[in-house]
Tab-separated table of C-alpha atoms in Angstrom:
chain	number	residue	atom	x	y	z
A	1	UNK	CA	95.276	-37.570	91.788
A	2	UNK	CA	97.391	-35.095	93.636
A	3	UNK	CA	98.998	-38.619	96.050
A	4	UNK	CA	98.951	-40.712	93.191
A	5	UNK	CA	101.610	-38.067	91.380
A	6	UNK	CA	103.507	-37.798	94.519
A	7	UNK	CA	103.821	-42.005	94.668
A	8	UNK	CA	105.393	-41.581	91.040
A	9	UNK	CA	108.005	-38.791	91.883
A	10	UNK	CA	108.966	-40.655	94.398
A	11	UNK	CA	109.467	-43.818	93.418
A	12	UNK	CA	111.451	-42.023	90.102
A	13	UNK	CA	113.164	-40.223	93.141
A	14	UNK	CA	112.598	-36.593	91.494
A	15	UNK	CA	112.102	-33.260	93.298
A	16	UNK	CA	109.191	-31.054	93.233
A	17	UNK	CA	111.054	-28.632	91.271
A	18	UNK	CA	111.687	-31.383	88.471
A	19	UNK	CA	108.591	-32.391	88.105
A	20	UNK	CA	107.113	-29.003	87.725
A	21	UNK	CA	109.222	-26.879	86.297
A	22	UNK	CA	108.122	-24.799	83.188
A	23	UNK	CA	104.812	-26.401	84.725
A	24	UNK	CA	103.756	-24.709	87.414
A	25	UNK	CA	105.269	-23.212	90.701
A	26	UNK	CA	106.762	-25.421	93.067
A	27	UNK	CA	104.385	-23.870	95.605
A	28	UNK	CA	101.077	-24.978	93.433
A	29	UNK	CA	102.777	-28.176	92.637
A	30	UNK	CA	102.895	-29.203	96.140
A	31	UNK	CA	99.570	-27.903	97.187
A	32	UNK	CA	98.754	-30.483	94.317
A	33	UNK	CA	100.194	-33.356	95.865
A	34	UNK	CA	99.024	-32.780	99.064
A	35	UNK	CA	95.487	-32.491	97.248
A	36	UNK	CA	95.123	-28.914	98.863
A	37	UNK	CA	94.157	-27.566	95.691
A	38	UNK	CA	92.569	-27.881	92.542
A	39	UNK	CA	93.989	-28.823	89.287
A	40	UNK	CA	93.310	-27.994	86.018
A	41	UNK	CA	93.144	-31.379	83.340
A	42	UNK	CA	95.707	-29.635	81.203
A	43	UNK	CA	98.230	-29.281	84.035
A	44	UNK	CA	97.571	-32.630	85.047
A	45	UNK	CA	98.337	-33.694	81.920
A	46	UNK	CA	101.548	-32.466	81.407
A	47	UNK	CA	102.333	-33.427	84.861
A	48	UNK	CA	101.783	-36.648	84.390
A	49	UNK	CA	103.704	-36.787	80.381
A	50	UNK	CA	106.522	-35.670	83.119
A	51	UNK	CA	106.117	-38.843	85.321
A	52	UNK	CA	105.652	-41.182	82.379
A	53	UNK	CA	102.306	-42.146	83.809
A	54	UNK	CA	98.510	-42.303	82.238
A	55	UNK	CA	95.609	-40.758	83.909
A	56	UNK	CA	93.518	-43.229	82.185
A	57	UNK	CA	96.431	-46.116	83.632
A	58	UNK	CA	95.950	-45.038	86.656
A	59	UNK	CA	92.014	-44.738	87.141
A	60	UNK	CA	92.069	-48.189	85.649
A	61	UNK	CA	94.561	-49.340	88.356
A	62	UNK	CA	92.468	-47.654	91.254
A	63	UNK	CA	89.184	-49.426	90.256
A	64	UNK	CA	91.220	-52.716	89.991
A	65	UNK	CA	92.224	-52.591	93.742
A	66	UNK	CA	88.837	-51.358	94.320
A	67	UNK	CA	87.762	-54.906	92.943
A	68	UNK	CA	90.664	-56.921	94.895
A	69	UNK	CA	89.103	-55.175	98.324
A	70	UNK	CA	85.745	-56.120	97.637
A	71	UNK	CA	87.693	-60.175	97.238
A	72	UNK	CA	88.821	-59.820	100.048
A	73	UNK	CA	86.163	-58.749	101.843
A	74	UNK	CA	84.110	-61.663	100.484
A	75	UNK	CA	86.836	-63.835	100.888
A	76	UNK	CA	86.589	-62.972	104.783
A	77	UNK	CA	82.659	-63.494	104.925
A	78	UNK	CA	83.336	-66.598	103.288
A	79	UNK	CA	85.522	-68.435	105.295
A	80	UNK	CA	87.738	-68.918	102.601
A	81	UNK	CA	90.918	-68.974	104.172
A	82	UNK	CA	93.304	-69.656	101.116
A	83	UNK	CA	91.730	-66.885	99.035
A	84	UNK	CA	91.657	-64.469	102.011
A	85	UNK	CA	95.905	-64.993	102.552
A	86	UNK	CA	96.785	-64.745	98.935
A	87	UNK	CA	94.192	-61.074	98.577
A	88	UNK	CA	95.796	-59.927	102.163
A	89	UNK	CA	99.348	-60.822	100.567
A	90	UNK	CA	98.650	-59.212	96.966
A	91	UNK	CA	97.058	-55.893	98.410
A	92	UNK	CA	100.384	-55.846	100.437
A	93	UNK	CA	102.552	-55.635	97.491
A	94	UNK	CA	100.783	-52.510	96.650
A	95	UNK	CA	100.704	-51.168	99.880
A	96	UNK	CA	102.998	-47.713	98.926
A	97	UNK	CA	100.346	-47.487	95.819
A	98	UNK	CA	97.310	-48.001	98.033
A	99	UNK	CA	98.341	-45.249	100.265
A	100	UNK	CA	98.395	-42.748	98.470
A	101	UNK	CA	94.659	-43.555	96.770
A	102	UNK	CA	91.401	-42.542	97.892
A	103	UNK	CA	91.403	-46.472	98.889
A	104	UNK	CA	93.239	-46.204	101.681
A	105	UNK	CA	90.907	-45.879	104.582
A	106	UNK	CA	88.885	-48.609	103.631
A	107	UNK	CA	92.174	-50.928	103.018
A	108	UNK	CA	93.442	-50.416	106.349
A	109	UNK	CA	89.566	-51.214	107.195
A	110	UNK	CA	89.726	-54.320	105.679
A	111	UNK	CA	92.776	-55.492	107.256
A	112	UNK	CA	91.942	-54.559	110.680
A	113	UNK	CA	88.736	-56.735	109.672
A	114	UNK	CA	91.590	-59.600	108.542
A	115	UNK	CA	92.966	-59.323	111.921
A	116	UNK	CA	89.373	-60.251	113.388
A	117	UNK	CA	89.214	-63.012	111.473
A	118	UNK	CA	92.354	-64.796	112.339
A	119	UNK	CA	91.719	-63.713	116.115
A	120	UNK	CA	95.199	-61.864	116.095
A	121	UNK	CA	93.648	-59.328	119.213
A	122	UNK	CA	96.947	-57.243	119.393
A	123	UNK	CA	96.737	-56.477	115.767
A	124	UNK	CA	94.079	-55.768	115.732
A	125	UNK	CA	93.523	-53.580	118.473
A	126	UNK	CA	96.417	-51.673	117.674
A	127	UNK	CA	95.212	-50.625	114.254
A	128	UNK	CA	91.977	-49.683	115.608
A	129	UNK	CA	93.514	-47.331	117.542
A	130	UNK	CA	95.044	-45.880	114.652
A	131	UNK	CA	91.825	-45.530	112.823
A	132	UNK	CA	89.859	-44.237	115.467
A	133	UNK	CA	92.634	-41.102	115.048
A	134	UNK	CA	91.667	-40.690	111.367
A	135	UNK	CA	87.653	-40.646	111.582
A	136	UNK	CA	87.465	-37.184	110.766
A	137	UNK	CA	88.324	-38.548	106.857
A	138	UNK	CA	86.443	-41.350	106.482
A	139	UNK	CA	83.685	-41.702	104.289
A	140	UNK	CA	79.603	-42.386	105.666
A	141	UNK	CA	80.615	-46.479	104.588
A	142	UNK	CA	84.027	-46.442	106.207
A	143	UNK	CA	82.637	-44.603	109.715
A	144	UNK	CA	80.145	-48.033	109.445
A	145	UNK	CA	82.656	-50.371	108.828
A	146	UNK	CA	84.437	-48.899	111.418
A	147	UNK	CA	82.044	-49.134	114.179
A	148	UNK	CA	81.287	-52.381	113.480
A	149	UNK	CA	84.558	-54.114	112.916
A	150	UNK	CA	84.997	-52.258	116.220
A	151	UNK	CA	81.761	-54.126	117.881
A	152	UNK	CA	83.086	-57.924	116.724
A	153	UNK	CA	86.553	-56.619	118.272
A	154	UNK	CA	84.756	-56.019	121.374
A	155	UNK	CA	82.765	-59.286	121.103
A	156	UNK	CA	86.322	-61.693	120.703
A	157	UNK	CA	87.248	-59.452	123.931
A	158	UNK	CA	84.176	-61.016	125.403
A	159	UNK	CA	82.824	-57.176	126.004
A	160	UNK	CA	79.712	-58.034	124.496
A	161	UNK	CA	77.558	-55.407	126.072
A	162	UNK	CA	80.039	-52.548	124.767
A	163	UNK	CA	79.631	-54.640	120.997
A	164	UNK	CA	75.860	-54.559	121.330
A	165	UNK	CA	75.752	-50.261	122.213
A	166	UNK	CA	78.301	-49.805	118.669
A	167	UNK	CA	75.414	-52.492	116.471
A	168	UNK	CA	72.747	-50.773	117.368
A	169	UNK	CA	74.704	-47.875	116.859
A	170	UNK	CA	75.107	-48.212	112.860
A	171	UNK	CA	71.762	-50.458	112.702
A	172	UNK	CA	69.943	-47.583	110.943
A	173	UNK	CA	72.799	-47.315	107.892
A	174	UNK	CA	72.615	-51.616	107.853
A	175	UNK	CA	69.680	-51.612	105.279
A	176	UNK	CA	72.055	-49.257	103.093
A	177	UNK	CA	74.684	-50.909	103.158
A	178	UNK	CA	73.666	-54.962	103.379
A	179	UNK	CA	74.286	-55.794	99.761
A	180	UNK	CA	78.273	-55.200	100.847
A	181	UNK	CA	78.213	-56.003	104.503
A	182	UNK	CA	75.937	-58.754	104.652
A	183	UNK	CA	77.462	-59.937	107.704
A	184	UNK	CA	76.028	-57.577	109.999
A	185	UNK	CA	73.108	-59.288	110.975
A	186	UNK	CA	74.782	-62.342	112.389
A	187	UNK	CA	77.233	-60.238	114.722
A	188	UNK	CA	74.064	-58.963	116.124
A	189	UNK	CA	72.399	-62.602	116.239
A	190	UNK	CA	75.616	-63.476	118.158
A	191	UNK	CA	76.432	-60.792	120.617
A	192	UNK	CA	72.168	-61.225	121.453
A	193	UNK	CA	72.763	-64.778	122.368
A	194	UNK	CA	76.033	-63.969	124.095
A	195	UNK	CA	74.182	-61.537	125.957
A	196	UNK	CA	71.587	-64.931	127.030
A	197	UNK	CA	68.686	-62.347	125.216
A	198	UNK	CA	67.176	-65.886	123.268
A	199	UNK	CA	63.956	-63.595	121.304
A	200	UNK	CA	66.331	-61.271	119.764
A	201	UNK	CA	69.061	-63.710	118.946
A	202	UNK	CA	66.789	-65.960	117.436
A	203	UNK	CA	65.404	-62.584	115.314
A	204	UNK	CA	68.260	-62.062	114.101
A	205	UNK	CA	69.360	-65.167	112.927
A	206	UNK	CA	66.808	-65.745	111.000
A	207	UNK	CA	67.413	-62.374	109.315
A	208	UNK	CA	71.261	-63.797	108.666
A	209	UNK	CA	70.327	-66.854	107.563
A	210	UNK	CA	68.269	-65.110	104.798
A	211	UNK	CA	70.894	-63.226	103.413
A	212	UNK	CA	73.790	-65.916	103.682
A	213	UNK	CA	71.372	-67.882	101.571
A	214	UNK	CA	70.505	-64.736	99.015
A	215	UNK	CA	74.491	-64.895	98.874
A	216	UNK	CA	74.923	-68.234	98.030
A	217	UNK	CA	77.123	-68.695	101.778
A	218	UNK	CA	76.823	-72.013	103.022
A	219	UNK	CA	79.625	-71.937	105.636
A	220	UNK	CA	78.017	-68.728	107.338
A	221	UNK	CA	74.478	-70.060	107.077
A	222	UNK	CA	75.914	-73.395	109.464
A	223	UNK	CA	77.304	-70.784	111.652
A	224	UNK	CA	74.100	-69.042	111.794
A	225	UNK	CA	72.113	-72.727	112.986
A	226	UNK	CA	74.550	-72.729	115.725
A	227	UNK	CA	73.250	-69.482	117.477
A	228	UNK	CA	69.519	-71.081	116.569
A	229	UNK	CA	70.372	-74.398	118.299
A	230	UNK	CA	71.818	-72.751	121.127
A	231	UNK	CA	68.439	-70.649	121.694
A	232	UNK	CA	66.775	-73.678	121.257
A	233	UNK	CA	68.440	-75.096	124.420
A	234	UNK	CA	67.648	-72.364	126.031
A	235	UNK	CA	63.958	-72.124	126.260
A	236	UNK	CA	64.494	-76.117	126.611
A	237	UNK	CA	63.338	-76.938	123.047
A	238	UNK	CA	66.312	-79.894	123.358
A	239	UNK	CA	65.177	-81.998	120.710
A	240	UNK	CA	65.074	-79.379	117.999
A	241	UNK	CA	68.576	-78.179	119.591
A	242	UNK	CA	69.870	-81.818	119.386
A	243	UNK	CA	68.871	-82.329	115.703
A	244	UNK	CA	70.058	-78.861	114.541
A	245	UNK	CA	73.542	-79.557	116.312
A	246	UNK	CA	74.083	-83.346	114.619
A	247	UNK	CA	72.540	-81.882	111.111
A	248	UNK	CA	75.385	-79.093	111.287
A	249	UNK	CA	78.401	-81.142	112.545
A	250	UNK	CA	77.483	-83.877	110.240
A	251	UNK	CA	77.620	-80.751	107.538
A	252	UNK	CA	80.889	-79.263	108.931
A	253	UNK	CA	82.783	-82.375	108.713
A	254	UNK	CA	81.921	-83.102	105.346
A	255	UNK	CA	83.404	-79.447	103.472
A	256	UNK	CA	86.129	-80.071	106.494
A	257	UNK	CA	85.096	-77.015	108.029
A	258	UNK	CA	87.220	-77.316	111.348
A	259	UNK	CA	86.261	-74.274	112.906
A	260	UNK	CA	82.913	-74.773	112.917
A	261	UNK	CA	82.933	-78.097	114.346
A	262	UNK	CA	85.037	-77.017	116.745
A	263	UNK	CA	82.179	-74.623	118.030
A	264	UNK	CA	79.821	-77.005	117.571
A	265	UNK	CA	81.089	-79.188	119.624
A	266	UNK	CA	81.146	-77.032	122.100
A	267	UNK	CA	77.701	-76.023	122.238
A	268	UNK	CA	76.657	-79.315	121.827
A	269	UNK	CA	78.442	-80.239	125.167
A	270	UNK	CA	76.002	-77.643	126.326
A	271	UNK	CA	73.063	-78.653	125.643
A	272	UNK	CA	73.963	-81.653	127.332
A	273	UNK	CA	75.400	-80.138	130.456
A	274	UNK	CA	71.689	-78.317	130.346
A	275	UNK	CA	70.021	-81.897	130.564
A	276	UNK	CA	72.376	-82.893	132.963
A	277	UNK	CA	74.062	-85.652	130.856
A	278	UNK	CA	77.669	-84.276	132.188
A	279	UNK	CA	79.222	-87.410	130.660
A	280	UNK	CA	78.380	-86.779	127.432
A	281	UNK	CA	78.647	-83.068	127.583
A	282	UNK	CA	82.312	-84.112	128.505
A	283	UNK	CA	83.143	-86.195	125.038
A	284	UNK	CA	81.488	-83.218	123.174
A	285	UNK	CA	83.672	-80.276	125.094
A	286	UNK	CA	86.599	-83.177	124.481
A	287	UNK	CA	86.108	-82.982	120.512
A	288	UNK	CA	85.857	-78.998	120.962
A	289	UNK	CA	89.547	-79.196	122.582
A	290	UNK	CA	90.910	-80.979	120.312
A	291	UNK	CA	90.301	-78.525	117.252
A	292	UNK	CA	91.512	-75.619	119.093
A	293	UNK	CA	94.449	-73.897	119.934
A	294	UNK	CA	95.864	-73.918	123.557
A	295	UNK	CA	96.467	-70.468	125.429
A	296	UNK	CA	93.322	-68.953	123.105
A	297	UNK	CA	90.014	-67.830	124.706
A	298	UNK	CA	88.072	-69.839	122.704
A	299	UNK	CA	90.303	-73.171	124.422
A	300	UNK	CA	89.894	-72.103	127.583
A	301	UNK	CA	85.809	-71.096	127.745
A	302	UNK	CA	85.383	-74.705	126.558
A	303	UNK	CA	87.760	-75.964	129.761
A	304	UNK	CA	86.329	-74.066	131.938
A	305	UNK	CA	82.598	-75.529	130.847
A	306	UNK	CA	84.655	-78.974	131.382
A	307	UNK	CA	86.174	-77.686	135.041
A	308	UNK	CA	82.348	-76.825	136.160
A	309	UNK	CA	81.383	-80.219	134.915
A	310	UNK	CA	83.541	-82.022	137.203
A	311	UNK	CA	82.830	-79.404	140.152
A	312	UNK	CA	79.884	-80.356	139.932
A	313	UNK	CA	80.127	-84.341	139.978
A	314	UNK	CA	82.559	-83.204	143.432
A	315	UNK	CA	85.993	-84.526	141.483
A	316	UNK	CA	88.096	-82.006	142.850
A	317	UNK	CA	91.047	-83.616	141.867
A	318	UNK	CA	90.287	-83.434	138.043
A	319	UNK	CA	88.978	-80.137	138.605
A	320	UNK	CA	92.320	-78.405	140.064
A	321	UNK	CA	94.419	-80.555	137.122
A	322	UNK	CA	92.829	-78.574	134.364
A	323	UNK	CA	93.011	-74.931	136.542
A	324	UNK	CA	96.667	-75.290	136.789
A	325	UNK	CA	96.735	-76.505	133.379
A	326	UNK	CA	94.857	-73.350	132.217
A	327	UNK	CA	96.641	-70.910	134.293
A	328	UNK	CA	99.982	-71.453	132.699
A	329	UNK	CA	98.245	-69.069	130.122
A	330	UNK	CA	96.402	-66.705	132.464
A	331	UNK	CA	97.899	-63.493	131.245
A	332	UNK	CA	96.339	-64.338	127.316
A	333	UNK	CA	92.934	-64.597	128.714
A	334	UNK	CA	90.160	-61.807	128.112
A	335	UNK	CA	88.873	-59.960	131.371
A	336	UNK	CA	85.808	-62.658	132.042
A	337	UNK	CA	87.698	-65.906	131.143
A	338	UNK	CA	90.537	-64.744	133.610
A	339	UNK	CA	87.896	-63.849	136.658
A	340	UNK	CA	86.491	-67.106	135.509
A	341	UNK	CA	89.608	-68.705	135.944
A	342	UNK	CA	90.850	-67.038	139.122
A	343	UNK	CA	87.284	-67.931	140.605
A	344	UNK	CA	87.391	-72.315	139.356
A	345	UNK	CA	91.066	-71.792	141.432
A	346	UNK	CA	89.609	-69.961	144.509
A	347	UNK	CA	86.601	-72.381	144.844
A	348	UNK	CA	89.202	-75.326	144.686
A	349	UNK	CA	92.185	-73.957	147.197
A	350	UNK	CA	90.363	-72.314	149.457
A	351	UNK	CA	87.730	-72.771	152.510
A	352	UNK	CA	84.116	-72.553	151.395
A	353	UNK	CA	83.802	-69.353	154.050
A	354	UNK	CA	86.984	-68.042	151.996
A	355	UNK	CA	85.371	-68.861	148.746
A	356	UNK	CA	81.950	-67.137	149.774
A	357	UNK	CA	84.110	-64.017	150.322
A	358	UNK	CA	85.573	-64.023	147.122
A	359	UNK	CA	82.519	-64.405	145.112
A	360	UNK	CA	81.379	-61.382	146.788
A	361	UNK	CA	84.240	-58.818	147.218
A	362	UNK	CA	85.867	-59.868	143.835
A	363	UNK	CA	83.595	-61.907	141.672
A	364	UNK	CA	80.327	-60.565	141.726
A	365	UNK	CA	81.393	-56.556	141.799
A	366	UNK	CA	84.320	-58.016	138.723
A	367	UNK	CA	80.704	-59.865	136.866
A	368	UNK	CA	78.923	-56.756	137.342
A	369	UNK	CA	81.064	-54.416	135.860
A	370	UNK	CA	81.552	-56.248	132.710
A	371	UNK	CA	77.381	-57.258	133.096
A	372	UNK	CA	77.749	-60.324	133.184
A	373	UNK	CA	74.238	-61.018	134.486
A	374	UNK	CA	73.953	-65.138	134.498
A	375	UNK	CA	77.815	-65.009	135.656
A	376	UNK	CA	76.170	-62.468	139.060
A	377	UNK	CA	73.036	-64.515	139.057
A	378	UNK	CA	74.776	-67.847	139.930
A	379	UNK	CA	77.185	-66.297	142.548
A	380	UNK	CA	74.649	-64.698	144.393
A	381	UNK	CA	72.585	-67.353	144.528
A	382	UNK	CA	75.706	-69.228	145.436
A	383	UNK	CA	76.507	-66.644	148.226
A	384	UNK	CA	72.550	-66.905	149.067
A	385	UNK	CA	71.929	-70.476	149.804
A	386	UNK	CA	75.520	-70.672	152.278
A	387	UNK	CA	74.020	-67.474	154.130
A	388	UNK	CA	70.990	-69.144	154.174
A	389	UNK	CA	72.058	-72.594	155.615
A	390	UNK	CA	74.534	-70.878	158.360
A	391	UNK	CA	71.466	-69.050	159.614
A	392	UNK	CA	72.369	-65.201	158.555
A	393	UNK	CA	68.845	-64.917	156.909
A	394	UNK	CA	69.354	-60.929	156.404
A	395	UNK	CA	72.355	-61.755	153.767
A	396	UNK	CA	71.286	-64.595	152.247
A	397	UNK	CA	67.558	-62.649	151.517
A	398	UNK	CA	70.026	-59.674	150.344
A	399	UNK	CA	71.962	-61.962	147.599
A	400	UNK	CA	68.694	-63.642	146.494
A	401	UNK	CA	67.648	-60.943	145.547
A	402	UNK	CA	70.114	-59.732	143.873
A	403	UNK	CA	70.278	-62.914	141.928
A	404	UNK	CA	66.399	-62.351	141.497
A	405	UNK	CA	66.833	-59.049	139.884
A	406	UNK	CA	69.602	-60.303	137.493
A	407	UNK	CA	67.856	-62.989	136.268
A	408	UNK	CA	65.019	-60.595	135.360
A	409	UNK	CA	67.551	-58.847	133.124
């Protein structure tokens, strides 16, 4: 209570010495604020008759915001973007109150978890920097929420490998703690299919998809079929994938669920890229543009799937229009969509001898580092089959395998 008394004398703007006095030394009192020491119910009775406040008031008052954090965090899980603005906006108006209660770790939490949500990177980042710096004081729950929050910043960073290390970091404490963060297991579904690693993703989603259905989330559980139909494509189940895809987007666009679509689309236009229908992958990444934001890295992995397709049908032209289109907002761009960028602009300016040199003195070593293995499988099998065909048969066996020995992984 020791915080919670110092909130009240200051917002009455009293000294220490008023507060206390015929109380308790000045030197106790503010070892009691700064909850240093111990404090008897008697004295923090008549400390509080001082302050005009009520313990009882006050406990009451603590387990209320308590209850508004748990909102919001449900309000976050659930998509519920209205809900989650007007918690975020009433939690703010207590902010000075929050502060000082044993809330506070887990409020600042939550809003670096808000952040997420809404994609606001800088925020976000910048608070987690802050928390990292107060670890020592958190709580078993708020060291877990912290580490993951942490992982799903990593993952909108497109750093999916760091993401994975800090899941399976806390994966022990996620039986504890799934009745509040039932969440969890779809990150890991996600970063697993990010990652291309199709058994565990599909694992895992099923695990998510049992809880978002124990919890009554229906926007979450569509999410969830979107990591399944992607693994479907991937081990070339297509017609499942197909079906899965149309049953969701038919779903998304009927609780006007924007986001969703907008990532459905998307994937759809993969599976058809996958089967080689670039045409139709084309309207599908189309309908993904159109529900996103330009200068975001979700916009411009969906371009750049667009800018492949029409490298690979050899319309340069159309190609080098959407580069220079994207470029205008290189510097927002994580780490891989920029090297992705900088490489679609290299392989259209440049010789193919020039472009073979990039892929392997800046792409492949930039793809490696961030392990990026299908990214460092196609350019060295790129960088293979040009060796190959200009006769230089010790480089070209070097780079295949290389891309051998990635696609193992």
């Amino acid at each position: 209570m020791g915080k919670i008394l110092y909130y009240h004398r200051k917002k009455k703007k009293l000294t220490q010495e008023q507060v206390c006095k015929d109380i308790c030394s000045i030197t106790h009192y503010s070892k009691i604020e700064n909850n240093s020491k111990e404090v008897s119910n008697e004295t923090l009775q008549l400390l509080s008759e001082r302050l005009g406040i009520s313990i009882s008031n006050e406990k009451e008052e603590i387990a209320s915001i308590s209850n508004s954090l748990k909102t919001f965090y449900d309000s976050i899980v659930n998509y519920n973007k209205e809900q989650m603005a007007n918690m975020y906006e009433k939690l703010s108006e207590k902010h000075e109150y929050i502060i000082c209660t044993p809330l506070v770790y887990e409020y600042y939490l939550l809003i670096f978890r808000y952040h997420l949500s809404n994609y606001q990177v800088t925020e976000a980042y910048e608070l987690m920097e802050w928390l990292q710096q107060q670890q020592t004081k958190f709580s078993q729950y708020e060291r877990f929420l912290m580490t993951y929050f942490s992982g799903i910043l990593w993952m909108i960073k497109q750093e999916n490998w760091k993401a994975l290390k800090m899941f399976n970091e806390i994966e022990p404490f996620a039986v504890e703690y799934e009745h509040r963060v039932y969440e969890y297991y779809y990150h890991k579904a996600l970063v697993h299919s990010s990652l291309g690693q199709a058994t565990m993703a599909t694992y895992y989603s099923e695990k998510s998809i049992s809880f978002f259905s124990k919890n009554n989330n229906f926007i979450r559980n569509l999410e969830t079929k979107i990591i399944q139909a992607i693994n479907f494509t991937r081990i070339a189940d297509y017609k499942k994938a197909e079906e899965l895809f149309m049953n969701i987007q038919t779903q998304a666009e009927y609780f006007n669920q924007q986001d969703i679509a907008a990532r459905n689309f998307h994937n759809f236009g993969y599976l058809y890229y996958c089967q080689e229908k670039y045409e139709d992958a084309i309207a599908q990444y189309n309908k993904s543009l159109s529900l996103k934001q330009k200068g975001t890295d979700i916009y411009i992995s969906t371009l750049l799937s667009i800018i492949e397709i029409y490298n690979i049908l050899k319309d340069s032209q159309k190609a080098l229009e959407l580069v220079e289109e994207a470029l205008e907002y290189l510097p927002t761009y994580s780490a891989p969509n920029r090297s992705r960028l900088e490489l679609s602009y290299v392989e259209l300016t440049v010789s193919e001898s020039s472009f073979i040199s990039y892929l392997e003195n800046i792409s492949m070593p930039s793809f490696q580092k961030l392990r990026e293995n299908e990214k460092v499988k196609r350019c060295a099998y790129q960088v293979a089959t040009f060796y190959e065909s200009n006769g230089n048969f010790e480089k070209s066996s070097k780079y295949f395998k290389l891309a051998l020995l990635h696609d193992k992984e």
